[in-house]
Every structure is written in structure tokens, then in C-alpha cells.
């Protein structure tokens, strides 16, 4: 029952192999590029694998994504027809909510302005500070991450709404759903937080038309975008144009159309853009290798896998 690890991009095979060996002692754990018996591979562990890497493994039973998102797997036309499992883990969820609350508070408390004032030695304490309850945060995607972020934003006192594909009921959160819920959701949103998966339905959703429907009359000094979902959800040229014409007051982006963000991207130097390097919620090998080991033990004990991806939905 060999486990094949293929971790690329911002993840590193070696760290995952070490943790998986710790969690699953006695198992053979191999990486792509070294010789191994393809018939012995029962499980694959993947992040941004080269397409086709998991074809020709006749006994493959399941593929584990090293992240919550799975578009990196589903876009492989040669992905074997076996269960795909994703990360649902308290450690990752807590990290994402920290990111969302951090940036919502940064916007609420006008932190960039205070940093500029400090640099210029300006002592100016006027009455521009809205209360959290007067600032409307809208969370796109009310899944594992979005629901937790929405709850924590509520705890901080924000006026929180959310939008999802199917209808939801979440305490203290105004929930909108589906195509018909999108415009009413956007029109009551000052800070838009995107935690959607990248699917054929959501690709490019953060475009000029969507940004133009955000609230213009809010207490946060204009509309703000925080995208920690996927870069493929956003049209960067539209975000830049929206910043230029005042549709957007700021953009905080953890994910990009091309990653790493190219050195010549105008986003890097834009005074109202905050760039973070796709690290809103990293997958910790300590936490996630344990999750994979539990899933394998469950499966081998005859129990169903958890956190299965619905391939037809794309998430
Ligand atoms: P979930 O699958 O739990 O939730 C996805 C949510 O998006 C659900 O509420 C779902 O609606 C909603 N959704 C999907 N498609 C649509 C649509 N067409 N219209 C409206 N709503 C839609 O995912 P997670 O919360 O675990 O993760 C979300 C994403 O966050 C990941 O896919 C990944 O891309 C990103 N991520 C980014 C990280 C980073 O470091 N930047 C780290 C981890 C994840 P419904 O509830 O009705 O199904
Ligand atoms: C994820 C990610 O999907 O890190 O978990 O982006």
C-alpha cells in the first residue's frame, strides 16, 4: 500500500514525506521521479502535480489534495476516476479566519492611513473611525472557511452577510444564495471577502460588473475587496480599473491569476493594493499529514472517506 507524494509550487515533497512517515510508520512513501512499483501505489497525495502524474496506477484508491481547493486536481484531463479528498482541518480554518479578520480590521481601523501618517510624523486623530457594526462585510462562499470567517467577523461586531450556491442559515449572518441573491448581497457589502472555490461557474466572477454592484454609500470609505479564494476568480485588469475609477477603495489579494505574482505586475506597487503570497491559510504538514493518515485508517477499516469532492460540482 504505497503512498505517492507529488507536491509542487509552494509545497515541498520532503516535508510531507517526513510527516507521512511519522504518521504512517511502516508504509512505503515514494515521490515522483524516483523508481517505484506503480502497481503498489494505493494512495496519492498531491499539490499542483504535473498533469497525468496519477495515470497508469492500476491500484490507486484515492487522491488526497494537500489543500482545501481541488481545482489543481480536477483540471487534469488524465485524473483517474477515484475518490478525491480535500483538506478540512481546524488548523487551516483558523488560519484563514485570522487572515480575513486581520484585513477587515485593517480596513475598519484605516491602518494604511495611520502607517502613512506615522511615516510623515503627522499626529491627526480626527473622528473618521466608523464602528464595526456600521461596516457591512459580505463573504462569498459559506463553506467550511467562509462560515467560520463569517462567525468570527460577527464576533468582532461587523454587520455580516454571506452568499453561497445553495441557501444557508447561519446565526447572525444575512444569507443570500444563487444568481438571484448576488446583486442584493453585493449592494449591501462594503468589504467583499471572497472564499469561493475555483470552478467553471466561478472562474472570473470578480470582474467589473460584480465590483460595480458593491455598496457605494458605506462607512468604510468606499468598497474594498479581500480575495483569498483563488486567483482564477478575479480579473486583475478589472480590479485595477476599479481602483482607478473609484469603484474600489482597496484590494487585498492573497491569490493571483499567475502565481508567483510576476515581478512586473502593477498590483505589486499599487498604493491601495495589499499583496500576500498565497499564504492566507497554509497547509501545515503537522496537521494535514495526521488528517490523511486518519482517512487511510478509516478506509482500511471499512469506513467511508470524509471530505469527498463532488467532481460534477467542481468542489
Ligand atoms: P467549501 O467547499 O467548504 O465551500 C465552498 C463554498 O462556496 C460553499 O458555500 C459553496 O456553496 C460556495 N460556492 C461554490 N460554487 C458557488 C457558486 N457557483 N455560487 C455561489 N457559491 C458557490 O470550501 P472551503 O470553504 O473549504 O474553501 C474555499 C476555497 O478557499 C478553496 O476552494 C480554496 O480555493 C480557497 N483556499 C485558499 C487558501 C489560501 O491560502 N489562500 C487556503 C485554503 C483554501 P454551497 O455551500 O451552496 O455548496
Ligand atoms: C488551499 C490552499 O486550497 O492553500 O488549501 O490554497
Short mmCIF file of C-alpha atoms and ligand atoms in Angstrom, two decimals:
data_model
loop_
_atom_site.label_atom_id
_atom_site.label_comp_id
_atom_site.label_asym_id
_atom_site.label_seq_id
_atom_site.Cartn_x
_atom_site.Cartn_y
_atom_site.Cartn_z
CA UNK A 1 0.00 0.00 0.00
CA UNK A 2 2.47 2.60 -1.22
CA UNK A 3 1.70 6.32 -0.96
CA UNK A 4 2.88 8.51 -3.83
CA UNK A 5 3.58 12.15 -2.91
CA UNK A 6 3.68 14.82 -5.62
CA UNK A 7 3.87 18.28 -4.00
CA UNK A 8 4.93 21.22 -6.16
CA UNK A 9 4.68 25.02 -6.13
CA UNK A 10 4.79 26.40 -2.59
CA UNK A 11 4.82 22.90 -1.07
CA UNK A 12 7.75 20.61 -0.77
CA UNK A 13 7.78 16.80 -1.17
CA UNK A 14 10.39 16.27 1.55
CA UNK A 15 8.42 17.87 4.41
CA UNK A 16 5.31 15.86 3.52
CA UNK A 17 7.18 12.58 3.17
CA UNK A 18 8.75 13.08 6.59
CA UNK A 19 5.42 13.80 8.29
CA UNK A 20 3.59 11.00 6.48
CA UNK A 21 6.31 8.53 7.52
CA UNK A 22 5.83 9.72 11.09
CA UNK A 23 2.03 9.31 10.91
CA UNK A 24 2.03 6.04 8.96
CA UNK A 25 5.08 4.08 10.14
CA UNK A 26 5.93 1.04 8.05
CA UNK A 27 4.26 2.36 4.86
CA UNK A 28 6.26 2.83 1.72
CA UNK A 29 6.14 6.52 0.77
CA UNK A 30 7.61 7.49 -2.59
CA UNK A 31 7.98 10.69 -4.59
CA UNK A 32 7.63 11.23 -8.29
CA UNK A 33 10.97 10.99 -10.07
CA UNK A 34 12.35 8.07 -8.05
CA UNK A 35 11.81 4.46 -9.18
CA UNK A 36 8.76 2.76 -7.61
CA UNK A 37 6.36 -0.06 -8.39
CA UNK A 38 3.31 1.62 -9.99
CA UNK A 39 1.09 -1.36 -9.09
CA UNK A 40 1.85 -0.92 -5.39
CA UNK A 41 0.55 2.67 -5.23
CA UNK A 42 -2.81 2.79 -3.42
CA UNK A 43 -2.91 6.45 -2.42
CA UNK A 44 -1.67 9.68 -3.97
CA UNK A 45 -1.02 12.92 -2.09
CA UNK A 46 -0.99 15.92 -4.38
CA UNK A 47 -0.44 19.64 -4.74
CA UNK A 48 -0.11 21.13 -8.23
CA UNK A 49 1.05 17.85 -9.78
CA UNK A 50 2.09 17.69 -13.42
CA UNK A 51 -0.98 16.57 -15.42
CA UNK A 52 -1.00 12.81 -15.96
CA UNK A 53 1.14 12.09 -12.87
CA UNK A 54 -1.54 9.78 -11.45
CA UNK A 55 -2.43 7.96 -14.69
CA UNK A 56 -1.26 4.37 -15.03
CA UNK A 57 -1.55 3.48 -11.32
CA UNK A 58 -3.86 0.43 -11.60
CA UNK A 59 -4.50 0.04 -7.84
CA UNK A 60 -4.96 3.69 -6.95
CA UNK A 61 -7.77 4.02 -4.37
CA UNK A 62 -7.88 7.72 -3.53
CA UNK A 63 -6.19 11.04 -4.19
CA UNK A 64 -5.66 13.49 -1.33
CA UNK A 65 -5.38 17.20 -2.10
CA UNK A 66 -2.90 18.91 0.20
CA UNK A 67 -5.18 21.93 0.22
CA UNK A 68 -8.84 22.74 0.65
CA UNK A 69 -9.05 23.66 -3.02
CA UNK A 70 -9.03 20.90 -5.64
CA UNK A 71 -9.10 22.68 -9.00
CA UNK A 72 -5.40 21.79 -9.35
CA UNK A 73 -6.51 18.14 -9.49
CA UNK A 74 -9.77 18.44 -11.40
CA UNK A 75 -8.18 20.35 -14.27
CA UNK A 76 -6.05 17.27 -15.10
CA UNK A 77 -7.81 15.53 -18.03
CA UNK A 78 -6.00 12.29 -17.15
CA UNK A 79 -7.02 12.24 -13.48
CA UNK A 80 -8.08 8.67 -12.62
CA UNK A 81 -11.71 8.14 -11.67
CA UNK A 82 -11.10 7.52 -7.94
CA UNK A 83 -12.33 9.47 -4.90
CA UNK A 84 -10.70 12.88 -4.48
CA UNK A 85 -10.46 14.13 -0.89
CA UNK A 86 -9.72 17.64 0.26
CA UNK A 87 -8.44 19.27 3.42
CA UNK A 88 -10.98 20.16 6.06
CA UNK A 89 -8.97 20.92 9.14
CA UNK A 90 -9.36 23.20 12.13
CA UNK A 91 -5.79 24.47 11.86
CA UNK A 92 -6.27 25.61 8.26
CA UNK A 93 -9.71 27.06 9.00
CA UNK A 94 -8.38 29.06 11.96
CA UNK A 95 -5.55 30.46 9.83
CA UNK A 96 -7.96 31.62 7.12
CA UNK A 97 -10.26 33.31 9.61
CA UNK A 98 -7.24 35.10 11.13
CA UNK A 99 -6.44 36.43 7.66
CA UNK A 100 -9.98 37.60 6.99
CA UNK A 101 -10.45 39.25 10.39
CA UNK A 102 -6.98 40.85 10.18
CA UNK A 103 -7.73 42.52 6.87
CA UNK A 104 -11.30 43.51 7.76
CA UNK A 105 -9.96 45.18 10.91
CA UNK A 106 -7.12 46.79 8.97
CA UNK A 107 -9.72 48.37 6.67
CA UNK A 108 -12.07 49.31 9.51
CA UNK A 109 -9.27 50.93 11.54
CA UNK A 110 -7.75 52.68 8.49
CA UNK A 111 -4.44 51.13 9.27
CA UNK A 112 -2.76 52.11 5.99
CA UNK A 113 -3.56 55.76 6.66
CA UNK A 114 -2.08 55.53 10.16
CA UNK A 115 1.09 53.92 8.79
CA UNK A 116 1.44 56.76 6.25
CA UNK A 117 0.79 59.34 8.96
CA UNK A 118 3.47 57.83 11.16
CA UNK A 119 5.99 57.92 8.30
CA UNK A 120 5.20 61.60 7.78
CA UNK A 121 5.17 62.32 11.56
CA UNK A 122 1.56 63.50 11.42
CA UNK A 123 -0.44 63.41 14.68
CA UNK A 124 -4.01 63.52 13.45
CA UNK A 125 -6.77 61.93 15.45
CA UNK A 126 -9.99 63.06 13.87
CA UNK A 127 -13.36 61.42 14.04
CA UNK A 128 -13.23 59.23 10.93
CA UNK A 129 -13.45 55.91 12.70
CA UNK A 130 -16.69 54.00 11.97
CA UNK A 131 -17.90 51.34 14.40
CA UNK A 132 -17.63 47.71 13.22
CA UNK A 133 -21.41 47.42 13.39
CA UNK A 134 -21.65 50.17 10.75
CA UNK A 135 -19.42 48.32 8.28
CA UNK A 136 -21.01 45.61 6.12
CA UNK A 137 -18.83 42.64 5.29
CA UNK A 138 -20.01 40.20 2.62
CA UNK A 139 -18.45 36.75 2.46
CA UNK A 140 -18.70 34.97 -0.90
CA UNK A 141 -18.63 31.24 -0.20
CA UNK A 142 -20.19 29.99 3.04
CA UNK A 143 -18.46 26.63 3.17
CA UNK A 144 -16.05 25.43 5.83
CA UNK A 145 -13.86 28.54 5.57
CA UNK A 146 -16.49 31.16 4.75
CA UNK A 147 -18.84 30.11 7.55
CA UNK A 148 -16.05 30.25 10.15
CA UNK A 149 -14.80 33.61 8.89
CA UNK A 150 -18.35 35.00 8.92
CA UNK A 151 -18.85 33.86 12.54
CA UNK A 152 -15.55 35.44 13.64
CA UNK A 153 -16.33 38.68 11.82
CA UNK A 154 -19.64 38.72 13.72
CA UNK A 155 -17.74 38.28 16.97
CA UNK A 156 -15.74 41.40 16.08
CA UNK A 157 -19.03 43.24 15.67
CA UNK A 158 -19.22 43.62 11.88
CA UNK A 159 -22.55 43.57 10.06
CA UNK A 160 -22.06 40.31 8.15
CA UNK A 161 -23.75 38.76 5.13
CA UNK A 162 -22.81 35.75 3.02
CA UNK A 163 -23.50 34.31 -0.40
CA UNK A 164 -23.44 30.68 -1.47
CA UNK A 165 -24.76 28.41 -4.20
CA UNK A 166 -27.42 26.80 -2.00
CA UNK A 167 -29.40 28.58 0.73
CA UNK A 168 -27.90 28.66 4.25
CA UNK A 169 -28.99 29.68 7.72
CA UNK A 170 -26.12 30.98 9.88
CA UNK A 171 -26.63 32.72 13.21
CA UNK A 172 -26.39 36.49 12.87
CA UNK A 173 -25.42 36.34 9.18
CA UNK A 174 -27.74 37.61 6.43
CA UNK A 175 -27.59 34.75 3.93
CA UNK A 176 -28.09 35.14 0.17
CA UNK A 177 -27.91 32.36 -2.41
CA UNK A 178 -27.71 31.70 -6.11
CA UNK A 179 -27.70 34.03 -9.09
CA UNK A 180 -30.78 35.93 -7.86
CA UNK A 181 -29.17 36.57 -4.46
CA UNK A 182 -25.94 38.01 -5.82
CA UNK A 183 -26.95 41.61 -6.59
CA UNK A 184 -28.82 42.19 -3.29
CA UNK A 185 -25.82 40.67 -1.46
CA UNK A 186 -23.31 42.90 -3.26
CA UNK A 187 -25.37 46.04 -2.87
CA UNK A 188 -25.20 45.75 0.95
CA UNK A 189 -21.45 44.98 1.00
CA UNK A 190 -18.66 47.44 1.92
CA UNK A 191 -15.92 44.82 2.35
CA UNK A 192 -16.21 41.85 -0.02
CA UNK A 193 -14.36 38.75 1.18
CA UNK A 194 -14.04 36.00 -1.42
CA UNK A 195 -13.66 32.42 -0.20
CA UNK A 196 -15.16 30.65 -3.21
CA UNK A 197 -13.62 27.59 -4.88
CA UNK A 198 -12.45 27.93 -8.47
CA UNK A 199 -14.90 26.04 -10.70
CA UNK A 200 -16.24 26.54 -14.22
CA UNK A 201 -19.11 28.53 -12.64
CA UNK A 202 -16.95 30.85 -10.51
CA UNK A 203 -13.99 31.50 -12.85
CA UNK A 204 -13.59 35.25 -13.43
CA UNK A 205 -16.55 36.10 -11.18
CA UNK A 206 -14.74 39.09 -9.62
CA UNK A 207 -14.98 41.32 -12.66
CA UNK A 208 -16.01 44.86 -13.49
CA UNK A 209 -19.72 44.05 -13.38
CA UNK A 210 -19.52 42.44 -9.93
CA UNK A 211 -17.33 45.18 -8.44
CA UNK A 212 -19.68 47.83 -9.82
CA UNK A 213 -22.55 46.37 -7.80
CA UNK A 214 -20.82 46.79 -4.39
CA UNK A 215 -22.21 49.40 -1.99
CA UNK A 216 -21.08 52.95 -2.66
CA UNK A 217 -22.68 54.62 0.34
CA UNK A 218 -20.92 52.74 3.17
CA UNK A 219 -18.97 53.89 6.22
CA UNK A 220 -15.71 52.21 5.17
CA UNK A 221 -14.69 54.94 2.74
CA UNK A 222 -15.72 53.04 -0.38
CA UNK A 223 -15.85 49.40 -1.38
CA UNK A 224 -13.00 47.02 -0.51
CA UNK A 225 -12.08 43.59 -1.86
CA UNK A 226 -10.32 40.79 0.02
CA UNK A 227 -9.75 37.69 -2.16
CA UNK A 228 -8.19 34.64 -0.53
CA UNK A 229 -10.09 32.09 -2.66
CA UNK A 230 -8.26 31.63 -5.94
CA UNK A 231 -6.63 33.93 -8.47
CA UNK A 232 -8.76 32.46 -11.27
CA UNK A 233 -11.82 34.01 -9.61
CA UNK A 234 -10.56 37.53 -10.30
CA UNK A 235 -9.99 39.61 -13.43
CA UNK A 236 -6.96 41.62 -12.41
CA UNK A 237 -7.31 44.21 -15.17
CA UNK A 238 -10.86 44.91 -13.92
CA UNK A 239 -9.66 45.25 -10.32
CA UNK A 240 -7.00 47.76 -11.39
CA UNK A 241 -9.55 49.72 -13.45
CA UNK A 242 -11.99 49.70 -10.50
CA UNK A 243 -9.26 51.08 -8.22
CA UNK A 244 -8.51 53.82 -10.74
CA UNK A 245 -12.09 54.97 -11.26
CA UNK A 246 -13.03 54.84 -7.56
CA UNK A 247 -15.30 51.78 -7.76
CA UNK A 248 -12.89 50.11 -5.33
CA UNK A 249 -11.14 51.85 -2.44
CA UNK A 250 -8.70 48.98 -1.85
CA UNK A 251 -7.88 45.40 -2.78
CA UNK A 252 -6.21 42.82 -0.55
CA UNK A 253 -5.17 39.84 -2.64
CA UNK A 254 -3.65 36.57 -1.49
CA UNK A 255 -4.19 34.77 -4.80
CA UNK A 256 -3.45 35.77 -8.37
CA UNK A 257 -4.15 34.86 -11.99
CA UNK A 258 -0.48 33.83 -12.22
CA UNK A 259 1.44 32.67 -9.16
CA UNK A 260 4.00 33.67 -8.09
CA UNK A 261 2.76 37.16 -8.98
CA UNK A 262 5.02 38.29 -11.85
CA UNK A 263 7.57 40.96 -10.88
CA UNK A 264 6.14 43.37 -13.47
CA UNK A 265 2.53 43.14 -12.22
CA UNK A 266 1.18 46.63 -11.44
CA UNK A 267 -0.50 45.12 -8.38
CA UNK A 268 2.84 44.98 -6.52
CA UNK A 269 3.33 48.73 -6.39
CA UNK A 270 -0.25 49.96 -6.32
CA UNK A 271 -0.76 52.22 -3.28
CA UNK A 272 -4.18 50.74 -2.49
CA UNK A 273 -3.34 47.08 -3.09
CA UNK A 274 -2.05 44.70 -0.44
CA UNK A 275 -0.33 41.60 -1.84
CA UNK A 276 0.24 38.46 0.22
CA UNK A 277 1.95 35.38 -1.26
CA UNK A 278 -0.89 32.83 -1.20
CA UNK A 279 -0.30 32.22 2.47
CA UNK A 280 -3.67 33.19 3.95
CA UNK A 281 -4.05 29.64 5.25
CA UNK A 282 -1.13 27.37 4.64
CA UNK A 283 -1.46 23.60 4.91
CA UNK A 284 0.70 22.58 7.86
CA UNK A 285 2.35 19.17 7.29
CA UNK A 286 1.93 18.50 11.03
CA UNK A 287 -1.84 18.98 10.91
CA UNK A 288 -2.63 17.68 7.43
CA UNK A 289 -0.46 14.52 7.41
CA UNK A 290 -2.40 13.41 10.50
CA UNK A 291 -5.68 14.04 8.67
CA UNK A 292 -4.53 11.94 5.68
CA UNK A 293 -3.40 9.12 7.99
CA UNK A 294 -6.81 9.11 9.73
CA UNK A 295 -8.59 8.95 6.37
CA UNK A 296 -6.45 5.99 5.25
CA UNK A 297 -7.08 4.15 8.53
CA UNK A 298 -10.82 4.80 8.25
CA UNK A 299 -10.88 3.50 4.69
CA UNK A 300 -8.91 0.38 5.56
CA UNK A 301 -11.25 -0.27 8.49
CA UNK A 302 -14.15 -0.29 6.01
CA UNK A 303 -15.46 3.20 6.92
CA UNK A 304 -16.30 5.80 4.27
CA UNK A 305 -13.87 8.56 3.38
CA UNK A 306 -14.66 12.05 4.71
CA UNK A 307 -14.45 15.36 2.83
CA UNK A 308 -15.05 13.87 -0.58
CA UNK A 309 -15.05 16.22 -3.52
CA UNK A 310 -18.09 16.25 -5.79
CA UNK A 311 -16.44 16.21 -9.19
CA UNK A 312 -19.57 17.28 -11.01
CA UNK A 313 -19.78 20.49 -8.88
CA UNK A 314 -16.02 21.05 -9.06
CA UNK A 315 -15.50 21.44 -5.28
P1 LIG B 1 -16.17 24.61 0.68
O1 LIG B 1 -16.33 23.64 -0.43
O2 LIG B 1 -16.41 24.16 2.08
O3 LIG B 1 -17.12 25.88 0.42
C1 LIG B 1 -17.29 26.46 -0.82
C2 LIG B 1 -18.40 27.49 -0.73
O4 LIG B 1 -18.51 28.16 -2.00
C3 LIG B 1 -19.77 26.86 -0.44
O5 LIG B 1 -20.52 27.67 0.42
C4 LIG B 1 -20.41 26.82 -1.81
O6 LIG B 1 -21.83 26.88 -1.82
C5 LIG B 1 -19.86 28.11 -2.42
N1 LIG B 1 -19.94 28.05 -3.88
C6 LIG B 1 -19.36 27.18 -4.74
N2 LIG B 1 -19.72 27.45 -6.01
C7 LIG B 1 -20.55 28.50 -5.94
C8 LIG B 1 -21.27 29.23 -6.92
N3 LIG B 1 -21.23 28.93 -8.22
N4 LIG B 1 -22.05 30.27 -6.50
C9 LIG B 1 -22.14 30.57 -5.19
N5 LIG B 1 -21.46 29.92 -4.20
C10 LIG B 1 -20.69 28.89 -4.58
O7 LIG B 1 -14.70 25.23 0.54
P2 LIG B 1 -13.79 25.85 1.68
O8 LIG B 1 -14.57 26.84 2.43
O9 LIG B 1 -13.12 24.77 2.45
O10 LIG B 1 -12.65 26.55 0.79
C11 LIG B 1 -12.97 27.56 -0.15
C12 LIG B 1 -11.79 27.88 -1.03
O11 LIG B 1 -10.80 28.62 -0.31
C13 LIG B 1 -10.99 26.68 -1.57
O12 LIG B 1 -11.65 26.07 -2.66
C14 LIG B 1 -9.69 27.32 -1.98
O13 LIG B 1 -9.76 27.77 -3.31
C15 LIG B 1 -9.58 28.54 -1.05
N6 LIG B 1 -8.46 28.41 -0.11
C16 LIG B 1 -7.45 29.34 -0.16
C17 LIG B 1 -6.41 29.27 0.73
C18 LIG B 1 -5.36 30.31 0.75
O14 LIG B 1 -4.36 30.16 1.48
N7 LIG B 1 -5.49 31.39 0.02
C19 LIG B 1 -6.32 28.19 1.73
C20 LIG B 1 -7.44 27.30 1.71
C21 LIG B 1 -8.46 27.40 0.81
P3 LIG B 1 -22.71 25.69 -1.16
O15 LIG B 1 -22.46 25.83 0.33
O16 LIG B 1 -24.08 26.02 -1.54
O17 LIG B 1 -22.17 24.41 -1.72
C1 LIG B 2 -5.74 25.51 -0.25
C2 LIG B 2 -4.70 26.50 -0.44
O1 LIG B 2 -6.56 25.30 -1.15
O2 LIG B 2 -3.71 26.51 0.34
O3 LIG B 2 -5.77 24.89 0.83
O4 LIG B 2 -4.79 27.33 -1.34
#
